[in-house]
Amino acid sequence: MFRTALRNVLAHKARLLMTVLAVMLGVAFVSGTLVFTDTLSSAFRGQSAKSYDDVAVAVTAAPNQQDPNSTPGLSEQTRQKIAGLDGVAGATGRVSGFAGVPDKDGKLIGVGWSNKGTNFAPGQNGKDPAYAFTSGEGPLKDDQIALDKESADKGGYKVGDQVRVATNGPVETYTLSGVFTTEDGAVNAGGSLVVFDTATAQKLYLKPGHFLEISVAGKPGADSAKILSEVQKVVGDTAEAQTGQALADKQAKDIETGLSALNQMLLAFAGIALFVGVFLISNTFTMLVAQRTKELALMRAVGASRKQITRSVLAEAGVVGLVASVVGFGLGIGLAAALRSAMTAFGLKVPAGDLVIGSTPLISALAVGILITMLAAWLPGRRAAKIPPVAAMSSVHAVATTKSLVVRNTIGAIVTALGAVAIIGGAGSGGDNGRMLIAGGAFLTLIGVIVLIPLLSRPVIALARPLLKPFGVAGSLAGQNAVRNPRRTGATASALAIGLTLVTGLSVLGATVGSAVDRMTTDQVKADYMISMASGDGLNQAALDAVRTTPGLAAVSPQQAGYVQVKGDFKSVSGVAPGDIEKLLNLKVVDGSLGSLAQGKVAVEDKAAEKKGWKVGTTLPVEFSDKKKGSLTVGAVYEGSEFVSQMVLDAKILNAHDPKPYIPQILVKMDGGASASAEKSLMKALGDNPAMTVMDQKDIKDSFGGVINMMLNIMYGLLAMALIIAVLGVVNTLAMSVFERQQEIGMLRAIGLDRRRVKRMVRLEAVVISLFGAVVGIGLGSFLGWAIGETLKSSLPDYALVLPWGRIGIFLLLAGLVGVLASLWPARSAAKLNMLSAIKAE
C-alpha cells in the first residue's frame, strides 16, 4: 500500500506541487519566525553579557522617596569609597540623558527616544573601555564631544568639525574630538550617542559631582558576591546594587519577554496561513480521491480493507508533508535572514552573530508540515475508504446523500449562529473581555460559514450570472461550471474568504479609528502648530518664552501637565494660558465660561463633575504638588477632550507650586495661518533646535493616525501569505476541474467551441469563484470590523462606523485579478486538449 501511495504521489506531480507550495509557505513562516526570534534573542543576550563582562557589581541611584520624580544621584565621594573596597579594581561613574545631533540639513539623526548623551570616564590609562575610538580621542574639555561612528557618518562629521547638540536646554556647539564604535543599546536601536566630558554631562543631566550609575570592576579572582555585600554597606538605601551577572541575566530575560510579543504575532499569521492551507490540502485530496474512485474501488474488490485505503491516502499526505516541511524549513532560514536584514535596513541595528538554527524550529517545521497535511487529508481518506467495490462497475462517482447534506448544513447553521451571537455579545460588552469574546465568535463563525459555503454558492453565484451573458456561450458555461460541484467551489472560495475576512476587518477597523482621530483633531484643534520634544520629554519655560517672541503670533498656550489632590483624590490638571486657549482648542463648554480661568477659577470635565456632584460655583479644597493647600472655584464645565486633562487651570497657578513645570506640548496660532515662513520663524525663535518638532495640523493627525496606518500595512503584508495560498487553491481547483471535464471539453470543441472561448470559459469560472469568496470574506470582515470597533467606543469620543468603500472595491478587483491569474495555466491546458483523445477519456 505504501508503494501504491508513493506511485500516486508521483503520478500527480503538477497538482500536488500546489499542495506542497501551500504547506511549504506556512512551514517557512513558522520555522522562519522561530529561527529569527532565536537569532535575535541570542544576539541580544550575547551583547548583554558582553556589556557586563567587566562589571562585578552595578549600582543605580534610587529615586527620592519624598519626591519620586527626582533622582539625587551617587556622589563622587561614594564612588571613591567603592573604588577603595577590597577586591575592587575600579569604579566608573555614568550619567546619561537625551542628546540629539542634526545632520547637515538640520534634521535630527535618529528617532528621538533613542538619542542619548553620556559621559567619558577614562581610567588610569586614559581610555574608557565602553568606547573603541576609530579616530581622535575622548572629550576632555567642556567644549568637546565624541560621537558614535554611524551618527558621524550620517551627519558627515569628522574630527575637528563643529557639531550642534540639542539637549533639554538650549542648543550648544561643540568641537568633535573623536569618533568611536560601541555596543550601546541606543546606537543599536538606530539612535545616536553623544559623549561629553564628565563635568559637562553631570551639569546637563543631574548635578555637578553626581552620577546615576556606578560600574564596579573586580580584581582577578575577586568574589562578586562579597564585593556586592561591601558595596551595599556603602550605598545603603540610597541606591540599588546588583552583580553584573544578575543584571545580564535580568536583561536577557527582559529581551525574551520583549521578543515574545513579536514572536506570537508572527506565529499567529503563520497559523492563519496554515489554516487557509488546510482547505487547499483537503480540497486537493478530495478531488484526487474522487478522480481515483474506480482505482480505489478495484483495490477494495481485490481485498484491500477500509483501513488500508485510509492509510494509503494518509501515506500520500505524509510524503507530501515531509517534502514540503523540508523545503519550507530551508525557505524559513532564508526568511529569517531576510527579516534580520530588513531590520537593519529600517535603522534597527542587530548585534553581530550567526543565525541560530536549533532543534526546535526543525522539529516544529516537520511536525507542523506533516501533521497539518495528514489532518487535512484524513477526511478525504475516510471518504475513500467508504467507496464500495461495486463502484468499480460504474463510471458514476459517489455523490453526497441528502441526509449528509442536511446534517452538514444544520451543523454549519448552528455553529455560525453561535459565533454570530458571541460576536454581538462581545460588541455589547466592550473592553478586553468583549474583544476576547469576539475572537472566539469569529473563529466559530468562520468555521460555520466554511461548512455552509457550498449551500451559499448557488444563490450567490446565481446573482452574478446576468453579468456573464455578454460573454455568450463561454459565459453561460462558466456560470454552470461554477455551481456544478458546490463542495469544490466552496472549498476553493473558502481560502479567499478567510484571507479577505481578515483584511477587510482590519480595513474597516483602521478606517473607523482613523476617521475618529481625524474628526477629533479637526474638530478640537484650532491651533496652526503643536511644538514638542522629539525625545518625548517635556519642554521647559525657556522654550515657551522663546515661542512668545515669534513675529506674527496670534495665540500661544502651553499644555502643561500637573496634578492636585481634591479631598485626597488625585486629579490630573492641564495648565493653559487663559484667553489664548479658546483660540487654540475647541473645548465644548457645557456650563459657565472658559473666560473664568483668567480669574483663577478651574474648569472641570463633565463626567468628573457629574460623578462628584460639582457645578459652576462649587468651591474645591485642593492640595498642590508642593503640599500647600488652597481652594479653587469651578468656573466652567466642558465636554471631555483628548487634548486636556480632567481639570484645566491657569498655568501660572501651577507654576507657583512647581519650580520645574512639565510642558509636553505648546500650541501656537499665527496671524496668517500655517505657512512655510511661519514655521521657519518658529524654528528660528526656538534656536533651530533639531530636538524640537513643529507639527502643523496634518502632522498632528499623522502623529495620532500614522501608527494605525503603519500597523495596517504590516498586517496586510503578513496576510499576503494567506492570500498567496488562496491563489494556489484556485489554480489547483481549476486544474483538477479541467482534468475531470476532459470528455466534456472535447465534446464542446467537437461541436464548435474554439480554443479562445474554452480559455474564456475557464477564466470566467475562476473569476466567478474568486468573487464569490471575496463577497463572503468582505461581508464577514465588515461584520467583525464593526464588532471590534464597538469595543473601542468608550475611548474614542468621535467614534462612528466607516466602511472604506474604495478599499472594498479594490479588494473585489484584486479578487477578480486573482481569478484571471490563477486560470492562466488551467485555461491553457484546457485549450490544448486534443478533442478526440478527450472524448475517449473516462
mmCIF file with all atom_site columns, C-alpha atoms in Angstrom, residues 445-574:
data_model
loop_
_atom_site.group_PDB
_atom_site.id
_atom_site.type_symbol
_atom_site.label_atom_id
_atom_site.label_alt_id
_atom_site.label_comp_id
_atom_site.label_asym_id
_atom_site.label_entity_id
_atom_site.label_seq_id
_atom_site.pdbx_PDB_ins_code
_atom_site.Cartn_x
_atom_site.Cartn_y
_atom_site.Cartn_z
_atom_site.occupancy
_atom_site.B_iso_or_equiv
_atom_site.pdbx_formal_charge
_atom_site.auth_seq_id
_atom_site.auth_comp_id
_atom_site.auth_asym_id
_atom_site.auth_atom_id
_atom_site.pdbx_PDB_model_num
ATOM 1   C CA . THR A 1 445 ? -18.387 31.983 12.511  1.00 0.00 ? 445 THR A CA 1
ATOM 2   C CA . LEU A 1 446 ? -15.577 31.287 10.036  1.00 0.00 ? 446 LEU A CA 1
ATOM 3   C CA . ILE A 1 447 ? -15.863 27.547 10.624  1.00 0.00 ? 447 ILE A CA 1
ATOM 4   C CA . GLY A 1 448 ? -19.644 27.691 10.293  1.00 0.00 ? 448 GLY A CA 1
ATOM 5   C CA . VAL A 1 449 ? -19.588 29.733 7.084   1.00 0.00 ? 449 VAL A CA 1
ATOM 6   C CA . ILE A 1 450 ? -16.961 27.394 5.598   1.00 0.00 ? 450 ILE A CA 1
ATOM 7   C CA . VAL A 1 451 ? -19.260 24.439 6.334   1.00 0.00 ? 451 VAL A CA 1
ATOM 8   C CA . LEU A 1 452 ? -22.213 26.331 4.805   1.00 0.00 ? 452 LEU A CA 1
ATOM 9   C CA . ILE A 1 453 ? -20.361 27.814 1.851   1.00 0.00 ? 453 ILE A CA 1
ATOM 10  C CA . PRO A 1 454 ? -21.344 25.084 -0.665  1.00 0.00 ? 454 PRO A CA 1
ATOM 11  C CA . LEU A 1 455 ? -25.002 25.837 0.156   1.00 0.00 ? 455 LEU A CA 1
ATOM 12  C CA . LEU A 1 456 ? -24.372 29.565 -0.318  1.00 0.00 ? 456 LEU A CA 1
ATOM 13  C CA . SER A 1 457 ? -22.594 29.126 -3.647  1.00 0.00 ? 457 SER A CA 1
ATOM 14  C CA . ARG A 1 458 ? -25.692 28.523 -5.777  1.00 0.00 ? 458 ARG A CA 1
ATOM 15  C CA . PRO A 1 459 ? -27.787 31.580 -4.760  1.00 0.00 ? 459 PRO A CA 1
ATOM 16  C CA . VAL A 1 460 ? -24.814 33.959 -4.610  1.00 0.00 ? 460 VAL A CA 1
ATOM 17  C CA . ILE A 1 461 ? -23.340 32.890 -7.944  1.00 0.00 ? 461 ILE A CA 1
ATOM 18  C CA . ALA A 1 462 ? -26.840 32.980 -9.483  1.00 0.00 ? 462 ALA A CA 1
ATOM 19  C CA . LEU A 1 463 ? -26.841 36.733 -8.831  1.00 0.00 ? 463 LEU A CA 1
ATOM 20  C CA . ALA A 1 464 ? -23.674 37.063 -10.937 1.00 0.00 ? 464 ALA A CA 1
ATOM 21  C CA . ARG A 1 465 ? -24.961 35.079 -13.909 1.00 0.00 ? 465 ARG A CA 1
ATOM 22  C CA . PRO A 1 466 ? -26.584 38.064 -15.673 1.00 0.00 ? 466 PRO A CA 1
ATOM 23  C CA . LEU A 1 467 ? -23.125 39.676 -15.750 1.00 0.00 ? 467 LEU A CA 1
ATOM 24  C CA . LEU A 1 468 ? -21.845 36.676 -17.726 1.00 0.00 ? 468 LEU A CA 1
ATOM 25  C CA . LYS A 1 469 ? -24.401 36.967 -20.568 1.00 0.00 ? 469 LYS A CA 1
ATOM 26  C CA . PRO A 1 470 ? -22.303 39.420 -22.638 1.00 0.00 ? 470 PRO A CA 1
ATOM 27  C CA . PHE A 1 471 ? -19.653 36.687 -22.908 1.00 0.00 ? 471 PHE A CA 1
ATOM 28  C CA . GLY A 1 472 ? -22.040 34.402 -24.771 1.00 0.00 ? 472 GLY A CA 1
ATOM 29  C CA . VAL A 1 473 ? -21.748 30.608 -24.615 1.00 0.00 ? 473 VAL A CA 1
ATOM 30  C CA . ALA A 1 474 ? -18.434 30.774 -22.714 1.00 0.00 ? 474 ALA A CA 1
ATOM 31  C CA . GLY A 1 475 ? -20.033 32.914 -20.003 1.00 0.00 ? 475 GLY A CA 1
ATOM 32  C CA . SER A 1 476 ? -23.084 30.669 -19.702 1.00 0.00 ? 476 SER A CA 1
ATOM 33  C CA . LEU A 1 477 ? -20.922 27.543 -19.405 1.00 0.00 ? 477 LEU A CA 1
ATOM 34  C CA . ALA A 1 478 ? -18.661 29.252 -16.838 1.00 0.00 ? 478 ALA A CA 1
ATOM 35  C CA . GLY A 1 479 ? -21.676 30.068 -14.649 1.00 0.00 ? 479 GLY A CA 1
ATOM 36  C CA . GLN A 1 480 ? -22.900 26.462 -14.807 1.00 0.00 ? 480 GLN A CA 1
ATOM 37  C CA . ASN A 1 481 ? -19.434 25.036 -14.089 1.00 0.00 ? 481 ASN A CA 1
ATOM 38  C CA . ALA A 1 482 ? -19.010 27.281 -11.046 1.00 0.00 ? 482 ALA A CA 1
ATOM 39  C CA . VAL A 1 483 ? -22.027 25.687 -9.311  1.00 0.00 ? 483 VAL A CA 1
ATOM 40  C CA . ARG A 1 484 ? -21.768 22.180 -10.735 1.00 0.00 ? 484 ARG A CA 1
ATOM 41  C CA . ASN A 1 485 ? -19.743 20.944 -7.769  1.00 0.00 ? 485 ASN A CA 1
ATOM 42  C CA . PRO A 1 486 ? -20.720 23.174 -4.810  1.00 0.00 ? 486 PRO A CA 1
ATOM 43  C CA . ARG A 1 487 ? -18.291 21.479 -2.410  1.00 0.00 ? 487 ARG A CA 1
ATOM 44  C CA . ARG A 1 488 ? -15.324 22.074 -4.689  1.00 0.00 ? 488 ARG A CA 1
ATOM 45  C CA . THR A 1 489 ? -16.401 25.651 -5.367  1.00 0.00 ? 489 THR A CA 1
ATOM 46  C CA . GLY A 1 490 ? -16.991 26.256 -1.660  1.00 0.00 ? 490 GLY A CA 1
ATOM 47  C CA . ALA A 1 491 ? -13.620 24.819 -0.632  1.00 0.00 ? 491 ALA A CA 1
ATOM 48  C CA . THR A 1 492 ? -11.833 26.981 -3.213  1.00 0.00 ? 492 THR A CA 1
ATOM 49  C CA . ALA A 1 493 ? -13.728 30.126 -2.250  1.00 0.00 ? 493 ALA A CA 1
ATOM 50  C CA . SER A 1 494 ? -13.129 29.437 1.472   1.00 0.00 ? 494 SER A CA 1
ATOM 51  C CA . ALA A 1 495 ? -9.407  30.127 1.196   1.00 0.00 ? 495 ALA A CA 1
ATOM 52  C CA . LEU A 1 496 ? -10.030 33.557 -0.339  1.00 0.00 ? 496 LEU A CA 1
ATOM 53  C CA . ALA A 1 497 ? -12.895 34.219 2.078   1.00 0.00 ? 497 ALA A CA 1
ATOM 54  C CA . ILE A 1 498 ? -10.663 33.666 5.144   1.00 0.00 ? 498 ILE A CA 1
ATOM 55  C CA . GLY A 1 499 ? -7.929  35.964 3.852   1.00 0.00 ? 499 GLY A CA 1
ATOM 56  C CA . LEU A 1 500 ? -10.328 38.723 2.840   1.00 0.00 ? 500 LEU A CA 1
ATOM 57  C CA . THR A 1 501 ? -12.284 38.416 6.106   1.00 0.00 ? 501 THR A CA 1
ATOM 58  C CA . LEU A 1 502 ? -9.134  39.375 7.997   1.00 0.00 ? 502 LEU A CA 1
ATOM 59  C CA . VAL A 1 503 ? -8.019  42.042 5.518   1.00 0.00 ? 503 VAL A CA 1
ATOM 60  C CA . THR A 1 504 ? -11.483 43.640 5.346   1.00 0.00 ? 504 THR A CA 1
ATOM 61  C CA . GLY A 1 505 ? -11.905 43.532 9.132   1.00 0.00 ? 505 GLY A CA 1
ATOM 62  C CA . LEU A 1 506 ? -8.594  45.349 9.569   1.00 0.00 ? 506 LEU A CA 1
ATOM 63  C CA . SER A 1 507 ? -9.516  47.885 6.896   1.00 0.00 ? 507 SER A CA 1
ATOM 64  C CA . VAL A 1 508 ? -12.917 48.664 8.429   1.00 0.00 ? 508 VAL A CA 1
ATOM 65  C CA . LEU A 1 509 ? -11.365 48.999 11.882  1.00 0.00 ? 509 LEU A CA 1
ATOM 66  C CA . GLY A 1 510 ? -8.491  51.130 10.589  1.00 0.00 ? 510 GLY A CA 1
ATOM 67  C CA . ALA A 1 511 ? -10.786 53.412 8.578   1.00 0.00 ? 511 ALA A CA 1
ATOM 68  C CA . THR A 1 512 ? -13.168 53.816 11.524  1.00 0.00 ? 512 THR A CA 1
ATOM 69  C CA . VAL A 1 513 ? -10.469 54.601 14.080  1.00 0.00 ? 513 VAL A CA 1
ATOM 70  C CA . GLY A 1 514 ? -8.581  56.795 11.613  1.00 0.00 ? 514 GLY A CA 1
ATOM 71  C CA . SER A 1 515 ? -11.723 58.764 10.809  1.00 0.00 ? 515 SER A CA 1
ATOM 72  C CA . ALA A 1 516 ? -12.453 59.239 14.534  1.00 0.00 ? 516 ALA A CA 1
ATOM 73  C CA . VAL A 1 517 ? -8.902  60.510 15.079  1.00 0.00 ? 517 VAL A CA 1
ATOM 74  C CA . ASP A 1 518 ? -9.214  62.868 12.107  1.00 0.00 ? 518 ASP A CA 1
ATOM 75  C CA . ARG A 1 519 ? -12.507 64.259 13.384  1.00 0.00 ? 519 ARG A CA 1
ATOM 76  C CA . MET A 1 520 ? -11.049 64.563 16.873  1.00 0.00 ? 520 MET A CA 1
ATOM 77  C CA . THR A 1 521 ? -8.115  66.661 15.653  1.00 0.00 ? 521 THR A CA 1
ATOM 78  C CA . THR A 1 522 ? -10.140 68.638 13.087  1.00 0.00 ? 522 THR A CA 1
ATOM 79  C CA . ASP A 1 523 ? -12.985 69.413 15.478  1.00 0.00 ? 523 ASP A CA 1
ATOM 80  C CA . GLN A 1 524 ? -10.908 70.137 18.562  1.00 0.00 ? 524 GLN A CA 1
ATOM 81  C CA . VAL A 1 525 ? -7.592  71.612 17.377  1.00 0.00 ? 525 VAL A CA 1
ATOM 82  C CA . LYS A 1 526 ? -7.796  75.168 16.089  1.00 0.00 ? 526 LYS A CA 1
ATOM 83  C CA . ALA A 1 527 ? -4.047  75.770 16.564  1.00 0.00 ? 527 ALA A CA 1
ATOM 84  C CA . ASP A 1 528 ? -1.847  76.035 13.477  1.00 0.00 ? 528 ASP A CA 1
ATOM 85  C CA . TYR A 1 529 ? 1.086   74.297 15.162  1.00 0.00 ? 529 TYR A CA 1
ATOM 86  C CA . MET A 1 530 ? 1.927   71.962 18.033  1.00 0.00 ? 530 MET A CA 1
ATOM 87  C CA . ILE A 1 531 ? 5.510   72.048 19.357  1.00 0.00 ? 531 ILE A CA 1
ATOM 88  C CA . SER A 1 532 ? 7.014   69.099 21.264  1.00 0.00 ? 532 SER A CA 1
ATOM 89  C CA . MET A 1 533 ? 10.329  67.408 22.006  1.00 0.00 ? 533 MET A CA 1
ATOM 90  C CA . ALA A 1 534 ? 11.414  64.622 19.660  1.00 0.00 ? 534 ALA A CA 1
ATOM 91  C CA . SER A 1 535 ? 12.632  62.678 22.699  1.00 0.00 ? 535 SER A CA 1
ATOM 92  C CA . GLY A 1 536 ? 9.164   62.655 24.262  1.00 0.00 ? 536 GLY A CA 1
ATOM 93  C CA . ASP A 1 537 ? 10.448  64.702 27.210  1.00 0.00 ? 537 ASP A CA 1
ATOM 94  C CA . GLY A 1 538 ? 8.817   67.917 28.280  1.00 0.00 ? 538 GLY A CA 1
ATOM 95  C CA . LEU A 1 539 ? 9.655   71.416 27.035  1.00 0.00 ? 539 LEU A CA 1
ATOM 96  C CA . ASN A 1 540 ? 10.916  73.985 29.523  1.00 0.00 ? 540 ASN A CA 1
ATOM 97  C CA . GLN A 1 541 ? 9.764   77.504 30.347  1.00 0.00 ? 541 GLN A CA 1
ATOM 98  C CA . ALA A 1 542 ? 12.581  78.951 28.214  1.00 0.00 ? 542 ALA A CA 1
ATOM 99  C CA . ALA A 1 543 ? 11.112  77.300 25.095  1.00 0.00 ? 543 ALA A CA 1
ATOM 100 C CA . LEU A 1 544 ? 7.679   78.777 25.883  1.00 0.00 ? 544 LEU A CA 1
ATOM 101 C CA . ASP A 1 545 ? 9.206   82.231 26.375  1.00 0.00 ? 545 ASP A CA 1
ATOM 102 C CA . ALA A 1 546 ? 11.101  81.861 23.078  1.00 0.00 ? 546 ALA A CA 1
ATOM 103 C CA . VAL A 1 547 ? 7.910   80.981 21.177  1.00 0.00 ? 547 VAL A CA 1
ATOM 104 C CA . ARG A 1 548 ? 6.227   84.122 22.543  1.00 0.00 ? 548 ARG A CA 1
ATOM 105 C CA . THR A 1 549 ? 8.874   86.251 20.771  1.00 0.00 ? 549 THR A CA 1
ATOM 106 C CA . THR A 1 550 ? 7.872   84.885 17.328  1.00 0.00 ? 550 THR A CA 1
ATOM 107 C CA . PRO A 1 551 ? 6.685   87.641 14.934  1.00 0.00 ? 551 PRO A CA 1
ATOM 108 C CA . GLY A 1 552 ? 3.039   87.336 13.796  1.00 0.00 ? 552 GLY A CA 1
ATOM 109 C CA . LEU A 1 553 ? 1.931   85.325 16.813  1.00 0.00 ? 553 LEU A CA 1
ATOM 110 C CA . ALA A 1 554 ? -1.857  85.309 17.357  1.00 0.00 ? 554 ALA A CA 1
ATOM 111 C CA . ALA A 1 555 ? -2.087  82.973 20.357  1.00 0.00 ? 555 ALA A CA 1
ATOM 112 C CA . VAL A 1 556 ? 0.132   80.612 22.325  1.00 0.00 ? 556 VAL A CA 1
ATOM 113 C CA . SER A 1 557 ? -0.545  78.299 25.255  1.00 0.00 ? 557 SER A CA 1
ATOM 114 C CA . PRO A 1 558 ? 1.325   75.536 26.998  1.00 0.00 ? 558 PRO A CA 1
ATOM 115 C CA . GLN A 1 559 ? -0.315  72.172 27.514  1.00 0.00 ? 559 GLN A CA 1
ATOM 116 C CA . GLN A 1 560 ? 1.272   71.877 30.906  1.00 0.00 ? 560 GLN A CA 1
ATOM 117 C CA . ALA A 1 561 ? 0.756   68.681 32.895  1.00 0.00 ? 561 ALA A CA 1
ATOM 118 C CA . GLY A 1 562 ? 0.289   68.722 36.647  1.00 0.00 ? 562 GLY A CA 1
ATOM 119 C CA . TYR A 1 563 ? -1.929  67.427 39.414  1.00 0.00 ? 563 TYR A CA 1
ATOM 120 C CA . VAL A 1 564 ? -3.809  68.462 42.525  1.00 0.00 ? 564 VAL A CA 1
ATOM 121 C CA . GLN A 1 565 ? -5.471  66.496 45.308  1.00 0.00 ? 565 GLN A CA 1
ATOM 122 C CA . VAL A 1 566 ? -9.151  67.122 45.969  1.00 0.00 ? 566 VAL A CA 1
ATOM 123 C CA . LYS A 1 567 ? -10.068 65.593 49.342  1.00 0.00 ? 567 LYS A CA 1
ATOM 124 C CA . GLY A 1 568 ? -7.223  63.094 48.941  1.00 0.00 ? 568 GLY A CA 1
ATOM 125 C CA . ASP A 1 569 ? -8.241  62.172 45.383  1.00 0.00 ? 569 ASP A CA 1
ATOM 126 C CA . PHE A 1 570 ? -5.534  62.848 42.750  1.00 0.00 ? 570 PHE A CA 1
ATOM 127 C CA . LYS A 1 571 ? -6.766  64.774 39.708  1.00 0.00 ? 571 LYS A CA 1
ATOM 128 C CA . SER A 1 572 ? -4.704  65.469 36.596  1.00 0.00 ? 572 SER A CA 1
ATOM 129 C CA . VAL A 1 573 ? -4.626  69.144 35.588  1.00 0.00 ? 573 VAL A CA 1
ATOM 130 C CA . SER A 1 574 ? -3.787  70.899 32.312  1.00 0.00 ? 574 SER A CA 1
#
